[in-house]
XYZ file of C-alpha atoms in Angstrom:
640
model
C -26.422 4.089 -10.223
C -25.598 7.092 -12.459
C -28.230 8.111 -14.981
C -27.131 9.078 -18.490
C -28.784 12.238 -19.802
C -26.580 12.408 -22.890
C -27.798 14.703 -25.664
C -26.197 13.874 -29.011
C -28.096 14.911 -32.083
C -25.874 13.071 -34.545
C -23.799 9.915 -34.471
C -21.342 11.284 -37.042
C -19.493 14.577 -37.322
C -21.399 17.426 -35.709
C -22.235 20.721 -37.409
C -24.629 23.622 -36.956
C -27.468 21.487 -38.288
C -26.937 18.700 -35.778
C -30.117 19.615 -33.937
C -28.330 20.448 -30.665
C -29.227 24.007 -29.604
C -27.150 24.946 -26.560
C -29.607 27.559 -25.269
C -32.443 25.048 -25.285
C -30.406 22.257 -23.740
C -29.227 24.519 -20.898
C -32.835 24.833 -19.761
C -33.081 21.042 -19.408
C -30.146 20.696 -17.024
C -31.175 19.133 -13.676
C -30.336 20.721 -10.360
C -28.447 17.636 -9.228
C -24.818 16.594 -8.786
C -23.063 14.963 -11.729
C -20.440 15.098 -14.447
C -20.541 17.088 -17.698
C -18.607 16.500 -20.939
C -17.947 19.235 -23.502
C -17.671 18.290 -27.221
C -16.173 20.221 -30.122
C -17.264 20.352 -33.790
C -15.641 16.967 -34.497
C -17.499 15.494 -31.510
C -14.244 15.043 -29.573
C -14.507 15.422 -25.811
C -12.447 18.497 -24.955
C -13.302 18.914 -21.265
C -14.732 16.856 -18.415
C -15.877 18.434 -15.164
C -17.979 17.646 -12.121
C -20.574 19.753 -10.381
C -22.431 19.860 -7.111
C -25.354 21.331 -9.101
C -25.151 20.677 -12.832
C -27.637 23.412 -13.726
C -25.596 26.144 -12.046
C -22.138 24.959 -13.092
C -22.767 24.363 -16.800
C -24.730 27.621 -17.143
C -21.657 29.546 -15.964
C -19.713 28.577 -19.100
C -22.229 30.338 -21.351
C -23.164 33.385 -19.229
C -22.124 36.681 -20.767
C -19.894 38.760 -18.533
C -18.952 35.786 -16.340
C -15.237 36.000 -15.527
C -13.361 33.059 -17.026
C -9.683 32.230 -17.437
C -8.116 32.493 -20.926
C -7.901 28.718 -21.180
C -11.588 28.236 -20.339
C -12.530 31.120 -22.660
C -10.780 29.355 -25.529
C -12.403 26.068 -24.602
C -15.896 27.609 -24.489
C -15.450 29.036 -27.997
C -15.010 25.479 -29.299
C -17.972 23.844 -27.541
C -20.639 22.595 -29.948
C -22.578 20.372 -27.573
C -22.439 18.951 -24.065
C -23.690 15.858 -22.307
C -24.051 15.031 -18.654
C -24.466 12.142 -16.239
C -26.416 12.622 -13.031
C -25.042 10.932 -9.909
C -26.455 10.326 -6.456
C -23.766 12.353 -4.698
C -20.893 14.750 -5.287
C -18.459 12.057 -4.183
C -19.782 9.725 -6.875
C -19.375 12.567 -9.383
C -15.739 12.962 -8.327
C -15.023 9.282 -9.007
C -16.818 9.351 -12.353
C -15.092 12.565 -13.458
C -11.737 11.014 -12.744
C -12.525 7.857 -14.711
C -13.733 9.851 -17.713
C -10.660 12.073 -17.743
C -8.376 9.047 -17.782
C -10.463 7.390 -20.499
C -10.802 10.361 -22.877
C -7.796 12.548 -21.941
C -9.562 15.817 -22.872
C -7.487 18.662 -24.288
C -8.498 21.302 -21.719
C -8.194 19.225 -18.565
C -4.946 19.345 -16.643
C -3.353 16.054 -17.644
C -0.516 13.795 -16.581
C 1.764 13.262 -19.585
C 2.880 9.782 -18.559
C 1.505 6.632 -16.966
C 3.601 4.666 -14.505
C 3.133 1.613 -12.387
C 5.231 0.759 -9.352
C 6.576 -2.520 -8.082
C 5.283 -3.852 -4.777
C 6.269 -6.807 -2.645
C 3.305 -9.136 -2.252
C 3.068 -11.754 0.508
C 0.251 -14.202 -0.266
C -0.845 -14.545 3.354
C -4.200 -15.970 2.243
C -2.484 -19.198 1.158
C -1.694 -22.066 3.585
C 1.975 -21.816 2.520
C 2.457 -18.156 1.516
C 4.854 -16.944 -1.189
C 6.678 -13.637 -1.632
C 6.703 -12.076 -5.086
C 6.901 -8.866 -7.082
C 3.698 -7.342 -8.409
C 2.538 -4.082 -9.965
C -1.122 -4.536 -9.103
C -2.650 -4.403 -5.661
C -5.842 -6.407 -5.431
C -8.477 -6.657 -2.735
C -7.411 -10.116 -1.613
C -6.001 -11.646 1.555
C -2.393 -10.808 0.661
C -0.123 -8.230 2.310
C 1.508 -5.571 0.135
C 4.641 -3.514 0.792
C 5.683 -0.529 -1.271
C 5.554 1.109 -3.708
C 9.240 0.935 -4.543
C 10.850 3.097 -7.207
C 13.130 0.306 -8.422
C 12.137 -3.182 -9.518
C 15.778 -4.235 -9.042
C 15.616 -3.262 -5.362
C 12.402 -5.254 -4.976
C 13.918 -8.367 -6.555
C 17.038 -8.068 -4.381
C 14.904 -7.734 -1.258
C 12.731 -10.727 -2.194
C 15.837 -12.814 -2.900
C 17.297 -11.832 0.469
C 14.069 -12.745 2.323
C 13.902 -16.131 0.614
C 17.485 -16.866 1.572
C 16.969 -15.888 5.219
C 13.501 -17.281 5.860
C 13.367 -20.105 3.280
C 10.110 -18.908 1.740
C 9.069 -20.915 -1.310
C 9.047 -19.372 -4.797
C 7.194 -22.140 -6.691
C 3.617 -21.935 -7.960
C 2.481 -25.321 -6.643
C -0.918 -25.452 -4.995
C -0.162 -26.534 -1.443
C -1.095 -28.601 0.501
C -3.013 -30.270 -2.378
C 0.162 -31.010 -4.386
C 2.418 -32.051 -1.482
C 4.591 -35.003 -2.510
C 3.486 -35.027 -6.143
C 6.865 -33.956 -7.526
C 10.498 -33.754 -6.488
C 11.796 -30.742 -4.530
C 13.254 -27.987 -6.698
C 16.786 -26.597 -6.789
C 16.051 -24.080 -4.016
C 15.723 -26.939 -1.541
C 19.094 -28.381 -2.537
C 20.853 -25.004 -2.188
C 19.169 -24.510 1.216
C 16.932 -21.599 0.242
C 13.658 -23.474 0.792
C 12.567 -26.081 3.369
C 10.491 -27.931 0.739
C 6.942 -27.625 2.120
C 5.999 -29.275 -1.204
C 7.392 -32.515 0.279
C 6.014 -32.030 3.768
C 9.548 -31.526 5.157
C 8.333 -28.544 7.211
C 5.022 -28.263 9.050
C 2.544 -25.545 8.199
C 3.009 -24.029 11.676
C 6.801 -23.833 11.303
C 6.492 -22.412 7.814
C 4.013 -19.714 8.943
C 6.414 -18.761 11.712
C 9.064 -18.058 9.065
C 6.529 -16.024 7.077
C 5.652 -13.949 10.175
C 9.338 -13.175 10.689
C 9.629 -12.165 7.036
C 6.653 -9.807 7.480
C 8.416 -8.318 10.484
C 11.454 -7.712 8.321
C 9.374 -6.048 5.586
C 7.871 -3.780 8.217
C 11.395 -2.448 8.858
C 12.276 -4.430 11.980
C 15.862 -5.275 10.982
C 17.462 -5.618 14.450
C 16.238 -9.181 15.246
C 17.505 -10.372 11.857
C 20.903 -8.791 12.367
C 21.202 -10.254 15.890
C 20.094 -13.694 14.683
C 22.601 -13.745 11.824
C 25.422 -12.536 14.071
C 24.651 -15.300 16.558
C 24.524 -18.005 13.863
C 27.733 -16.758 12.285
C 29.487 -16.962 15.652
C 28.149 -20.458 16.334
C 29.265 -21.681 12.920
C 32.693 -20.155 13.429
C 33.048 -21.730 16.892
C 32.302 -25.171 15.419
C 34.807 -24.530 12.606
C 32.049 -24.595 9.975
C 33.641 -21.738 8.083
C 31.592 -22.271 4.928
C 28.380 -21.781 6.906
C 29.882 -18.817 8.754
C 30.761 -17.156 5.437
C 27.185 -17.689 4.243
C 25.811 -15.943 7.340
C 28.392 -13.172 6.923
C 27.194 -12.491 3.363
C 23.557 -12.482 4.472
C 24.422 -10.072 7.262
C 26.015 -7.717 4.754
C 22.918 -7.822 2.552
C 20.609 -7.021 5.473
C 22.749 -4.066 6.517
C 22.776 -2.858 2.918
C 18.960 -2.914 2.786
C 18.672 -1.225 6.191
C 21.093 1.560 5.252
C 19.005 2.463 2.207
C 15.966 3.279 4.345
C 16.163 6.929 5.349
C 14.291 7.634 8.598
C 11.962 10.621 8.282
C 9.776 10.176 11.341
C 9.531 8.058 14.449
C 5.808 7.338 14.186
C 6.239 4.534 11.651
C 3.435 6.003 9.526
C 2.742 5.423 5.823
C 2.445 8.695 3.919
C 2.942 10.339 0.540
C 4.611 13.755 0.330
C 3.571 15.873 -2.674
C 5.077 19.167 -3.858
C 4.978 21.076 -7.126
C 7.104 23.411 -9.258
C 5.564 25.465 -12.079
C 6.801 27.546 -14.993
C 4.509 28.727 -17.781
C 2.633 25.780 -19.249
C 4.779 23.163 -17.514
C 4.605 21.738 -14.013
C 6.516 19.021 -12.210
C 4.904 17.212 -9.294
C 7.347 15.431 -7.009
C 6.074 12.642 -4.751
C 8.022 10.930 -1.969
C 6.837 7.519 -0.774
C 7.232 7.129 3.004
C 6.407 3.689 4.362
C 6.799 2.749 7.998
C 8.477 6.101 8.701
C 11.134 5.601 6.012
C 11.490 7.031 2.521
C 11.501 4.054 0.203
C 11.422 5.930 -3.092
C 10.326 8.958 -5.032
C 9.043 9.861 -8.462
C 8.144 12.901 -10.505
C 5.533 13.658 -13.160
C 5.272 16.322 -15.828
C 1.845 17.897 -16.291
C 0.352 20.064 -19.003
C -1.291 23.098 -17.376
C -2.955 26.396 -18.216
C -1.320 29.760 -17.639
C -3.928 30.568 -14.981
C -3.511 27.326 -12.995
C -2.021 27.645 -9.508
C -0.414 25.019 -7.269
C -3.702 24.232 -5.590
C -5.364 23.332 -8.902
C -2.361 21.418 -10.241
C -1.883 19.319 -7.107
C -5.623 18.673 -6.802
C -5.839 17.498 -10.417
C -2.719 15.356 -9.985
C -4.158 13.649 -6.896
C -7.414 12.725 -8.628
C -5.580 11.074 -11.516
C -2.714 9.512 -9.566
C -4.761 7.912 -6.800
C -7.374 6.566 -9.194
C -4.681 4.356 -10.716
C -2.194 3.560 -7.936
C -2.950 0.346 -6.041
C -1.861 1.675 -2.632
C -3.189 4.711 -0.774
C -1.371 5.650 2.453
C -3.064 6.748 5.640
C -1.656 10.279 5.361
C -0.955 12.555 2.382
C 1.073 15.705 2.972
C 0.704 18.560 0.494
C 2.665 21.712 -0.218
C -0.550 23.703 -0.693
C -4.186 23.305 0.255
C -6.433 21.966 -2.488
C -10.037 22.700 -3.335
C -12.613 20.303 -1.944
C -10.116 18.746 0.441
C -12.832 17.097 2.541
C -14.398 15.568 -0.562
C -11.004 14.206 -1.661
C -10.495 12.711 1.811
C -13.898 10.979 1.564
C -13.020 9.549 -1.858
C -9.563 8.331 -0.776
C -10.995 6.869 2.433
C -13.534 4.969 0.369
C -10.818 3.594 -1.946
C -8.476 2.655 0.900
C -11.137 1.143 3.113
C -9.987 3.121 6.176
C -9.520 6.774 7.105
C -7.169 8.903 4.961
C -5.940 12.317 6.137
C -4.791 15.163 3.849
C -2.542 17.641 5.645
C -0.534 20.791 4.840
C 2.283 20.961 7.459
C 3.372 24.436 8.533
C 6.314 23.633 10.810
C 8.617 20.926 12.069
C 10.203 17.941 10.319
C 7.179 17.326 8.097
C 7.448 20.822 6.628
C 11.165 20.201 6.024
C 10.330 17.035 4.149
C 7.922 18.985 1.933
C 10.608 21.594 1.290
C 12.927 18.807 0.163
C 10.294 17.497 -2.222
C 9.647 20.999 -3.573
C 13.339 21.614 -4.134
C 13.631 18.346 -6.057
C 10.670 19.366 -8.206
C 12.347 22.695 -9.003
C 15.571 20.946 -9.973
C 13.773 18.583 -12.326
C 11.810 21.473 -13.863
C 14.859 23.664 -14.488
C 17.370 20.998 -15.481
C 15.436 18.125 -17.022
C 12.346 19.725 -18.529
C 13.499 19.733 -22.154
C 14.895 16.226 -21.910
C 11.636 14.957 -20.397
C 9.643 16.686 -23.125
C 11.758 15.158 -25.860
C 11.581 11.729 -24.269
C 7.836 12.014 -23.753
C 7.397 13.088 -27.372
C 9.353 10.198 -28.847
C 7.750 7.545 -26.599
C 4.335 8.207 -25.051
C 3.625 11.053 -27.475
C 4.462 8.798 -30.420
C 2.130 6.086 -29.082
C -0.671 8.640 -28.788
C -0.015 9.750 -32.362
C -0.241 6.180 -33.674
C -3.427 5.594 -31.659
C -4.950 8.720 -33.195
C -4.019 7.672 -36.729
C -5.663 4.283 -36.202
C -8.724 5.683 -34.444
C -7.909 3.959 -31.153
C -8.494 5.426 -27.694
C -5.045 4.544 -26.412
C -2.066 2.248 -27.007
C 0.173 1.226 -24.123
C 1.612 -2.076 -25.385
C 2.626 -3.037 -28.925
C 3.822 -6.475 -30.030
C 5.587 -6.766 -33.399
C 6.340 -9.995 -35.287
C 8.814 -10.958 -38.019
C 9.982 -14.173 -39.705
C 13.562 -14.953 -40.763
C 14.901 -17.914 -42.763
C 17.256 -18.948 -45.535
C 15.223 -20.594 -48.284
C 12.902 -21.924 -45.630
C 15.756 -23.490 -43.666
C 15.842 -22.887 -39.905
C 12.798 -20.584 -40.034
C 12.402 -18.554 -36.866
C 9.927 -15.984 -35.589
C 10.514 -12.978 -33.374
C 8.209 -11.116 -31.024
C 9.336 -7.731 -29.722
C 7.397 -5.643 -27.212
C 7.172 -1.875 -26.768
C 5.405 -0.438 -23.717
C 4.793 3.305 -23.384
C 6.944 3.781 -26.479
C 9.996 1.963 -25.094
C 11.322 -1.553 -25.797
C 10.505 -4.052 -23.042
C 13.314 -6.547 -23.613
C 12.213 -8.866 -20.817
C 9.042 -9.688 -22.794
C 10.780 -10.444 -26.111
C 10.227 -14.001 -27.336
C 11.825 -16.282 -29.966
C 10.014 -19.029 -31.867
C 11.606 -21.858 -33.817
C 9.138 -22.832 -36.549
C 7.954 -26.417 -36.009
C 5.175 -27.204 -38.485
C 6.120 -25.335 -41.680
C 8.420 -26.778 -44.324
C 10.106 -24.470 -46.805
C 9.994 -20.673 -47.215
C 6.381 -19.899 -46.262
C 6.315 -16.699 -44.209
C 2.502 -16.571 -43.990
C 2.216 -20.078 -42.545
C 5.172 -19.390 -40.232
C 3.508 -16.210 -38.941
C 0.284 -18.118 -38.367
C 2.139 -20.729 -36.317
C 3.949 -18.100 -34.234
C 0.813 -16.066 -33.475
C -1.256 -19.152 -32.708
C 1.371 -20.498 -30.321
C 1.878 -17.139 -28.606
C -1.796 -16.296 -27.990
C -2.934 -19.870 -27.287
C -0.233 -20.028 -24.630
C -1.431 -16.672 -23.281
C -5.042 -17.822 -23.038
C -4.009 -21.008 -21.236
C -1.828 -18.982 -18.868
C -4.670 -16.572 -18.101
C -6.937 -19.510 -17.282
C -4.373 -21.055 -14.904
C -3.679 -17.730 -13.194
C -7.398 -17.126 -12.761
C -8.043 -20.600 -11.371
C -5.163 -20.362 -8.892
C -5.767 -16.667 -8.114
C -2.147 -15.905 -8.976
C -0.648 -12.575 -9.948
C -0.340 -11.861 -13.661
C 3.347 -11.022 -13.195
C 3.944 -14.779 -12.928
C 3.008 -15.264 -16.581
C 4.426 -13.013 -19.279
C 2.331 -14.566 -22.062
C -0.873 -13.711 -20.176
C -0.361 -9.987 -20.892
C -1.921 -9.166 -24.277
C -1.048 -6.136 -26.445
C -3.290 -3.234 -27.394
C -1.992 -3.474 -30.971
C -0.244 -6.163 -33.055
C 2.196 -4.987 -35.731
C 3.232 -7.306 -38.577
C 6.394 -6.864 -40.633
C 4.607 -6.587 -43.974
C 1.377 -5.485 -45.583
C -1.990 -6.950 -46.541
C -1.003 -10.637 -46.535
C 0.610 -10.558 -43.094
C -2.259 -8.493 -41.640
C -4.795 -10.995 -42.995
C -2.894 -13.798 -41.262
C -2.920 -11.918 -37.958
C -6.613 -11.077 -38.172
C -7.442 -14.696 -39.006
C -5.574 -15.976 -35.945
C -7.313 -13.419 -33.690
C -10.702 -14.475 -35.064
C -9.946 -18.187 -34.617
C -8.916 -17.632 -30.988
C -11.852 -15.338 -30.212
C -9.636 -12.316 -29.514
C -10.364 -8.700 -30.426
C -6.874 -7.227 -30.847
C -6.282 -4.789 -33.744
C -3.659 -5.860 -36.320
C -1.755 -3.529 -38.632
C 1.151 -3.983 -41.046
C 4.409 -2.056 -41.238
C 4.942 -1.634 -44.984
C 8.214 -0.764 -46.719
C 9.015 1.014 -49.975
C 11.043 -0.306 -52.927
C 14.245 0.577 -51.104
C 13.239 -1.563 -48.093
C 12.637 1.491 -45.919
C 9.642 1.921 -43.639
C 6.832 3.666 -45.520
C 3.886 3.567 -43.124
C 1.062 1.437 -41.727
C -1.490 -0.824 -43.406
C -4.734 -0.957 -41.409
C -8.338 -1.893 -42.235
C -7.453 -2.688 -45.881
C -5.838 0.688 -46.520
C -2.480 2.348 -46.130
C -2.540 5.042 -43.446
C -0.875 8.310 -44.611
C 1.929 9.389 -42.281
C 4.353 12.266 -41.974
C 7.792 10.661 -42.164
C 9.127 13.422 -39.907
C 6.672 12.703 -37.098
C 7.566 10.912 -33.856
C 4.905 8.279 -34.549
C 6.540 7.391 -37.874
C 9.975 7.242 -36.236
C 8.621 4.918 -33.535
C 7.138 2.577 -36.159
C 10.532 2.488 -37.879
C 12.213 1.599 -34.582
C 9.674 -1.147 -33.889
C 10.099 -2.652 -37.369
C 13.890 -2.488 -37.232
C 13.918 -4.073 -33.779
C 11.619 -6.947 -34.825
C 13.826 -7.597 -37.866
C 17.060 -7.356 -35.868
C 15.807 -9.749 -33.205
C 14.666 -12.315 -35.782
C 17.917 -12.119 -37.774
C 19.988 -12.377 -34.597
C 18.174 -15.554 -33.544
C 18.389 -17.024 -37.026
C 22.132 -16.420 -37.213
C 22.605 -18.102 -33.856
C 21.126 -21.276 -35.353
C 23.183 -21.150 -38.533
C 26.371 -22.868 -37.495
C 28.292 -25.676 -39.104
C 25.889 -28.273 -37.770
C 22.877 -26.427 -39.187
C 24.476 -26.099 -42.642
C 25.254 -29.815 -42.656
C 21.693 -30.687 -41.642
C 20.298 -28.725 -44.593
C 22.210 -30.812 -47.168
C 21.701 -34.020 -45.176
C 17.954 -33.665 -45.750
C 18.426 -34.032 -49.524
C 18.151 -37.648 -50.792
C 21.389 -38.930 -52.329
C 23.606 -36.285 -50.701
C 26.081 -37.846 -48.325
C 29.162 -36.464 -46.591
C 31.381 -36.574 -49.716
C 28.934 -34.746 -51.979
C 28.047 -32.281 -49.190
C 31.694 -31.281 -48.761
C 32.145 -31.043 -52.519
C 29.147 -28.729 -52.868
C 30.314 -26.469 -50.026
C 33.849 -26.311 -51.513
C 32.427 -25.434 -54.907
C 29.810 -22.854 -53.884
C 30.821 -21.745 -50.375
C 27.324 -21.444 -48.820
C 23.783 -22.895 -48.963
C 22.590 -19.629 -50.575
C 24.978 -20.130 -53.529
C 23.959 -23.775 -53.825
C 20.325 -22.667 -53.931
C 21.034 -20.191 -56.752
C 22.992 -22.670 -58.894
C 21.541 -24.278 -62.028
C 21.277 -28.030 -62.535
C 24.183 -27.940 -64.967
C 26.382 -26.094 -62.459
C 25.458 -28.581 -59.741
C 26.152 -31.535 -62.044
C 29.618 -30.141 -62.842
C 30.724 -30.466 -59.184
C 33.085 -33.437 -58.584
C 31.228 -36.547 -57.260
C 27.839 -35.158 -58.399
C 25.763 -36.758 -61.192
C 22.535 -35.892 -63.004
C 20.291 -37.538 -60.372
C 21.948 -35.901 -57.361
C 22.041 -32.513 -59.108
C 18.311 -32.792 -59.825
C 17.619 -33.760 -56.189
C 19.480 -30.700 -54.894
C 17.804 -28.365 -57.367
C 14.324 -29.710 -56.605
C 14.913 -29.360 -52.854
C 15.590 -25.624 -53.170
C 13.025 -25.012 -55.939
C 10.049 -27.239 -55.095
C 7.516 -25.016 -56.888
C 9.213 -25.531 -60.266
C 8.718 -29.308 -60.253
């Protein structure tokens, strides 16, 4: 267990009178392995490092005449205090250093500028009747995982193909406990599932299909192709041309999947291939994912580096951050250049994987050629796409970081924004839009038709929407936890880091009240507008947060607010057809079809009817004093 030897003389902003004297504290450093954190005058963590011997390593930063890089020299000039955590081993220090860098994102550490997750295919082999599904989290369970894949679309296509060939179920029923409790789903009727939920297929037969599907995912396509060719021929010979066409289409899909797997080696090994391109303060790391001897995808990352950093340092820093967050670690990792402490990295990766991991730097043969290909791709991205990536990073992830800083939060990955739309309280609807890493996530958008609120009450409508959304999420989390299911199965179970309300103090109070009632600790802020209905800034903790209207954070808030409003208005308009207009007037006592038509002919819309006076309403043919009063009172309940 790490021991915390933190030395902080002041809980608030530090200054020269904080009581922390660097020269004195240096003498107290233990001669043990651990992690050290450097703080500046504002007490922000500006650097995190690890050491085999803390006493020796930290002393080096403050020794006169010790040769340091320009970046470290600048960093040292800003240090006002340090703290350290002693660990039992250097390997433990490596893990802790990595976690702290990801948590605090210090200015002088080499940092990834984006965070990505990758889709995997998960086969729930620990279940009596396994399922195949997409996931972005690999857990230490009894399931089998395949990937990562660079495209979620490719994963979904592959899963759909496997279900069609092997009739693997897609439902979430708990089998065999729920066998026979409900009717078979549509997949059974379209012959894409053998309905184990009804007991139509034995567990042994079903597991045989699952084993064949696992074979397919391991890249063994030939048996599938031969089987489909044989079945297509048999169906054709018996003149069952519809069945033959079905097998023909499946055969085409299998060949399509097989053709998109580029063979890179004959050993069938899982490996990652990592190369780097550098220019000034920018670096691109390219990584190829090789699974079962085939390239299944690639990705690249932009890093912020120092002028004195070389490829060895950049790749080493990238590996520590990347493999601390990725759910899958391959058996072999091939690098363009040797990295410092390679043996220590191998120990750490082996510990995370649960079996031996090898780090290699190929010098010849096909493996070296593969690295050259990765390096060339990195150079292309650096020279051609660097400015575009910087701009995109600034307006998305950079903007999220800016907002997090303004609100005093460590990080913001997911934002949910809410808005209400109605016409005089008629057909009130709520919208929920989601932004992840600064980009809209349309698949998580949700619409709410207000059920319990009568009339134009935005506060009560917001309370209903938030209560329904987060109550549903809590219930979903409970079900997923009880059934040990993947969170990807339930969109409501994913909660935001920040809730944004379209409005100021009143809307924020509603959001905070709902969070308190549900026992949730999610920050809520308001997106306030000026007198011209333009975004002005954020309302947070009972105060308006000053913002530069030229900043990327401000522009992102404007986009979020506009998107929440657009989505709500779009849904509301979809409900405002002829039938909805009729239903509004039908709800008013004494207004039948004749008077309804007369009112619409006279005023043209419900909005104009709402704005009319009693005398104007009474003047409409077929209307009288009583019916005019009823209409007026319906639209203006507070005045009577």
